[in-house]
XYZ file of C-alpha atoms in Angstrom:
317
model
C 129.826 7.925 -200.241
C 133.077 6.093 -200.634
C 133.033 6.841 -204.684
C 133.911 9.954 -203.609
C 136.850 9.792 -201.407
C 138.694 7.466 -204.151
C 138.376 10.279 -206.838
C 140.546 12.156 -204.214
C 143.442 8.959 -203.125
C 146.413 9.677 -204.956
C 147.621 8.026 -207.648
C 150.528 4.969 -207.470
C 154.067 5.877 -208.888
C 152.923 2.928 -211.693
C 149.846 5.230 -212.147
C 150.844 8.496 -212.495
C 154.055 7.399 -214.647
C 152.038 6.554 -217.250
C 148.781 8.696 -217.036
C 151.206 11.831 -217.157
C 153.334 10.339 -220.165
C 149.744 9.189 -222.033
C 148.611 13.243 -221.265
C 152.161 14.728 -222.716
C 152.089 12.922 -225.986
C 148.502 14.005 -226.226
C 149.785 17.668 -225.499
C 152.825 16.792 -228.224
C 150.250 15.607 -230.835
C 147.248 18.258 -230.677
C 147.889 21.235 -232.353
C 145.416 23.511 -230.356
C 145.541 24.222 -226.821
C 143.938 21.727 -225.392
C 143.048 23.645 -221.485
C 141.722 19.980 -219.692
C 144.716 18.135 -220.887
C 146.934 20.648 -219.461
C 144.847 20.748 -216.320
C 144.706 17.401 -215.631
C 149.086 17.498 -216.441
C 149.851 20.274 -214.105
C 148.166 17.942 -211.889
C 149.968 14.687 -212.137
C 153.228 16.735 -212.234
C 152.668 18.571 -208.790
C 151.825 15.783 -207.408
C 155.192 14.299 -208.454
C 156.633 17.117 -206.858
C 155.353 16.076 -203.554
C 155.907 12.562 -204.182
C 159.434 13.609 -204.321
C 160.058 16.757 -202.636
C 157.176 16.732 -199.636
C 155.369 19.428 -197.884
C 155.512 21.361 -194.806
C 152.484 18.609 -193.415
C 153.689 15.273 -195.584
C 157.018 13.954 -195.014
C 158.385 11.952 -198.097
C 158.449 7.936 -198.386
C 162.021 7.031 -199.274
C 160.587 3.698 -201.298
C 158.092 5.716 -203.123
C 160.541 8.282 -203.864
C 162.944 5.321 -205.797
C 160.335 3.761 -207.225
C 158.837 7.318 -208.537
C 162.603 8.489 -209.695
C 163.485 4.955 -211.248
C 160.149 5.012 -213.321
C 160.828 8.756 -214.706
C 164.125 8.028 -215.906
C 163.539 4.442 -217.516
C 160.110 5.531 -219.315
C 162.334 7.653 -220.855
C 159.284 10.723 -219.084
C 162.249 12.983 -218.782
C 163.437 13.707 -222.135
C 159.936 13.716 -223.183
C 158.998 17.015 -220.594
C 162.757 18.227 -221.211
C 161.744 18.880 -224.969
C 158.188 20.114 -224.262
C 158.455 21.859 -221.385
C 157.910 25.244 -223.050
C 154.169 23.618 -223.948
C 153.632 23.636 -220.423
C 151.865 26.090 -218.028
C 153.471 28.478 -216.122
C 153.126 26.273 -212.654
C 153.345 23.052 -214.282
C 157.123 24.072 -215.775
C 157.869 25.008 -212.537
C 157.389 21.852 -210.971
C 159.068 19.895 -213.725
C 161.747 21.567 -212.670
C 161.779 20.688 -209.124
C 161.030 17.225 -210.443
C 163.750 17.205 -212.857
C 165.847 18.517 -210.366
C 165.162 16.399 -208.001
C 165.560 13.303 -209.839
C 169.130 14.419 -210.933
C 170.277 14.985 -207.527
C 169.028 11.241 -206.031
C 170.804 9.075 -204.439
C 169.535 5.911 -202.808
C 170.524 5.363 -198.564
C 173.591 3.587 -199.164
C 174.717 3.809 -202.184
C 178.576 4.757 -202.467
C 178.875 6.286 -205.735
C 180.056 10.532 -205.501
C 177.232 11.535 -208.791
C 173.434 11.017 -207.944
C 172.921 7.812 -209.416
C 169.630 8.531 -211.675
C 172.425 11.353 -213.510
C 174.803 9.144 -214.364
C 172.155 6.748 -216.191
C 170.761 9.783 -217.835
C 173.621 10.753 -219.015
C 175.279 6.835 -220.029
C 171.522 5.634 -221.244
C 169.514 9.080 -221.822
C 172.117 11.605 -223.392
C 169.565 13.419 -225.259
C 167.817 14.986 -222.258
C 170.971 17.138 -221.613
C 170.862 18.052 -225.647
C 167.384 18.612 -224.559
C 167.548 20.994 -221.886
C 170.212 22.807 -223.169
C 168.015 23.285 -226.414
C 165.333 25.256 -223.814
C 167.187 28.320 -224.669
C 165.866 28.090 -228.262
C 162.526 29.549 -226.235
C 161.666 31.743 -224.064
C 159.437 29.589 -221.321
C 161.800 26.731 -221.221
C 165.269 29.062 -220.873
C 164.879 29.039 -217.100
C 163.769 26.234 -216.070
C 165.597 23.976 -217.824
C 168.625 26.385 -216.904
C 168.076 26.030 -213.553
C 167.794 22.344 -214.604
C 171.089 22.392 -216.147
C 172.950 24.459 -213.666
C 172.705 22.205 -210.947
C 173.365 18.635 -212.928
C 176.511 20.310 -213.951
C 177.615 20.851 -210.463
C 177.456 17.354 -209.548
C 179.019 15.484 -213.011
C 182.411 16.040 -215.469
C 180.088 14.013 -217.909
C 177.230 16.220 -218.287
C 179.732 19.206 -219.254
C 181.612 16.268 -221.952
C 178.029 15.884 -223.463
C 177.428 18.838 -223.839
C 181.019 20.498 -225.385
C 181.694 16.971 -227.343
C 177.640 16.818 -229.553
C 177.491 16.551 -232.624
C 174.374 15.868 -235.369
C 174.418 12.340 -236.222
C 173.299 11.546 -239.676
C 171.714 8.740 -237.541
C 170.116 11.040 -235.149
C 172.023 9.421 -232.768
C 173.228 11.049 -229.532
C 177.485 10.888 -228.639
C 178.571 8.045 -227.109
C 180.815 9.480 -224.353
C 182.977 5.870 -224.719
C 183.905 6.467 -227.926
C 184.919 10.477 -228.815
C 188.068 11.206 -229.510
C 189.123 14.411 -227.694
C 191.874 15.356 -229.821
C 189.677 15.746 -232.899
C 188.228 18.623 -233.789
C 184.751 20.029 -233.714
C 182.439 20.896 -236.398
C 181.139 24.062 -234.702
C 177.413 22.648 -235.349
C 177.270 20.964 -231.883
C 174.980 22.266 -228.829
C 177.847 23.731 -227.253
C 178.165 26.188 -229.696
C 174.468 27.663 -229.841
C 175.602 29.511 -226.132
C 177.422 31.843 -228.669
C 173.609 32.782 -230.324
C 171.624 32.473 -227.119
C 173.874 34.590 -225.091
C 174.002 37.624 -227.967
C 170.644 37.344 -229.698
C 168.319 35.854 -226.689
C 166.258 38.594 -224.336
C 167.612 39.481 -221.783
C 166.376 37.236 -218.977
C 167.192 33.773 -222.026
C 170.824 36.109 -222.714
C 171.847 36.186 -218.710
C 170.808 32.835 -218.025
C 172.472 31.006 -220.945
C 175.973 32.724 -220.253
C 175.304 31.439 -216.502
C 175.520 28.113 -217.848
C 178.732 28.516 -220.385
C 180.181 30.185 -217.057
C 179.606 26.823 -214.817
C 180.240 24.457 -217.944
C 183.960 26.187 -218.844
C 184.744 27.737 -215.275
C 183.547 24.498 -213.093
C 184.896 21.162 -215.504
C 188.621 22.972 -215.962
C 190.535 20.076 -217.076
C 187.888 18.749 -219.541
C 187.628 22.100 -220.974
C 191.032 23.583 -221.348
C 191.590 20.934 -223.537
C 188.854 21.364 -225.268
C 189.737 24.753 -225.892
C 193.352 24.047 -226.959
C 191.847 21.613 -230.199
C 189.383 24.603 -231.209
C 190.855 27.597 -229.974
C 190.900 28.888 -233.357
C 186.972 28.513 -233.676
C 186.459 28.825 -229.774
C 188.018 32.333 -229.600
C 186.630 33.171 -233.311
C 183.169 33.335 -231.984
C 184.887 34.292 -228.461
C 185.520 37.464 -229.136
C 183.946 38.071 -232.256
C 180.307 37.332 -230.814
C 180.824 38.170 -227.386
C 183.884 40.980 -226.578
C 181.929 42.603 -229.868
C 178.505 42.148 -228.149
C 176.543 45.760 -228.825
C 175.440 44.678 -225.360
C 177.272 46.184 -222.375
C 176.194 43.334 -220.395
C 177.786 40.222 -222.755
C 180.686 42.309 -222.917
C 181.508 42.886 -219.604
C 180.641 39.160 -218.286
C 182.501 38.420 -221.088
C 185.215 40.340 -220.592
C 185.556 38.860 -216.913
C 185.596 35.265 -217.799
C 187.844 35.331 -220.304
C 190.287 37.109 -217.477
C 189.431 34.233 -214.985
C 190.264 31.640 -218.252
C 193.339 33.086 -218.994
C 194.635 33.549 -215.392
C 194.239 30.143 -214.236
C 196.944 27.279 -214.418
C 194.684 24.895 -215.459
C 194.585 27.018 -219.158
C 197.988 27.717 -219.058
C 198.638 26.471 -223.286
C 195.350 28.400 -224.250
C 196.749 31.871 -222.170
C 200.119 31.297 -224.305
C 198.021 30.901 -227.514
C 196.298 33.680 -226.681
C 198.683 36.189 -225.427
C 200.570 35.298 -228.828
C 198.261 36.836 -231.197
C 198.581 40.559 -231.896
C 195.311 40.602 -233.045
C 193.906 39.416 -229.679
C 195.955 42.027 -228.190
C 194.322 45.164 -229.854
C 191.309 43.576 -229.338
C 191.578 44.033 -225.502
C 193.272 47.964 -226.061
C 190.093 48.748 -227.652
C 188.471 47.416 -224.287
C 191.014 49.613 -222.328
C 189.343 52.776 -224.576
C 185.769 51.934 -224.192
C 183.840 54.415 -222.723
C 182.466 52.224 -220.011
C 184.600 52.387 -216.701
C 183.839 48.356 -215.875
C 184.844 47.442 -219.360
C 187.744 49.341 -219.237
C 188.301 47.287 -215.787
C 187.372 43.950 -216.948
C 190.213 44.749 -220.210
C 192.581 45.668 -217.904
C 192.254 41.919 -216.007
C 192.310 40.853 -219.160
C 195.405 42.582 -220.294
C 197.667 41.207 -217.054
C 197.996 37.948 -219.383
C 200.176 39.548 -221.459
C 203.907 40.100 -220.016
C 204.678 43.505 -218.984
C 206.717 44.151 -221.913
C 203.550 44.866 -224.174
C 202.856 48.300 -225.643
C 199.762 48.689 -227.492
C 199.789 48.139 -231.289
C 198.132 50.782 -232.319
């Protein structure tokens, strides 16, 4: 009867990583859905989740966690999962979010680094993973799990925000190297950061809301990096912010965008941005129109933005 017990024996970290990667690659290659592959892949991901965070009855083993985290990162499985999370069944997508989030939080015993070491490695060596998570907003199936991972990663590292902001498509397909970024060079407007405007304005409600939360986290959590970026890309940034977000037909998008704009303009770290914004008569006119909106909360948030202008300003119409 020993063979019956062997079938239920948990896989080692090496085998779990290898088999999961093979199954995921089969899922990518197959044009049609394969229930057996999906089922086995879901089981493996569930086992990975247990190894990383345990259960009420099973404590985690620090050695197993370290080994699995190391394999997930070095075998590039995190990127594959991020790029293809939309292909997975619903529960497997949730498990994948838990797995990647645990890896991004991981700090080995005795680590003196402020940032989680696995996240540092991904940013420096597998930046495509972060960009793939952003592109999860392209699909409804992947938006929520990818957004959850992104918001957590943005809590830990300025470098994650920098990767998103300074992402630029390259002819050779290689990702942005943070070490070679010139912060004084204007963006082309084609990187992943600029996609957030359309994700917020044109997506289904739950995708739009989550994308806005991530967008806000980038701008508010990493003020020194963002302030410099917006100063350099002032015209492009506010052309999109004003025309796509504040002029959005969505009440929620309009109200949230006005509220966020007020937070930015009235923050000391955005002083240079604020002075340029309030120097524009067109911007003043736009905000004054929000004060005439029939909806009270739009008026309220518009008035909060209006406080950035000198007191002697009067409506330009």
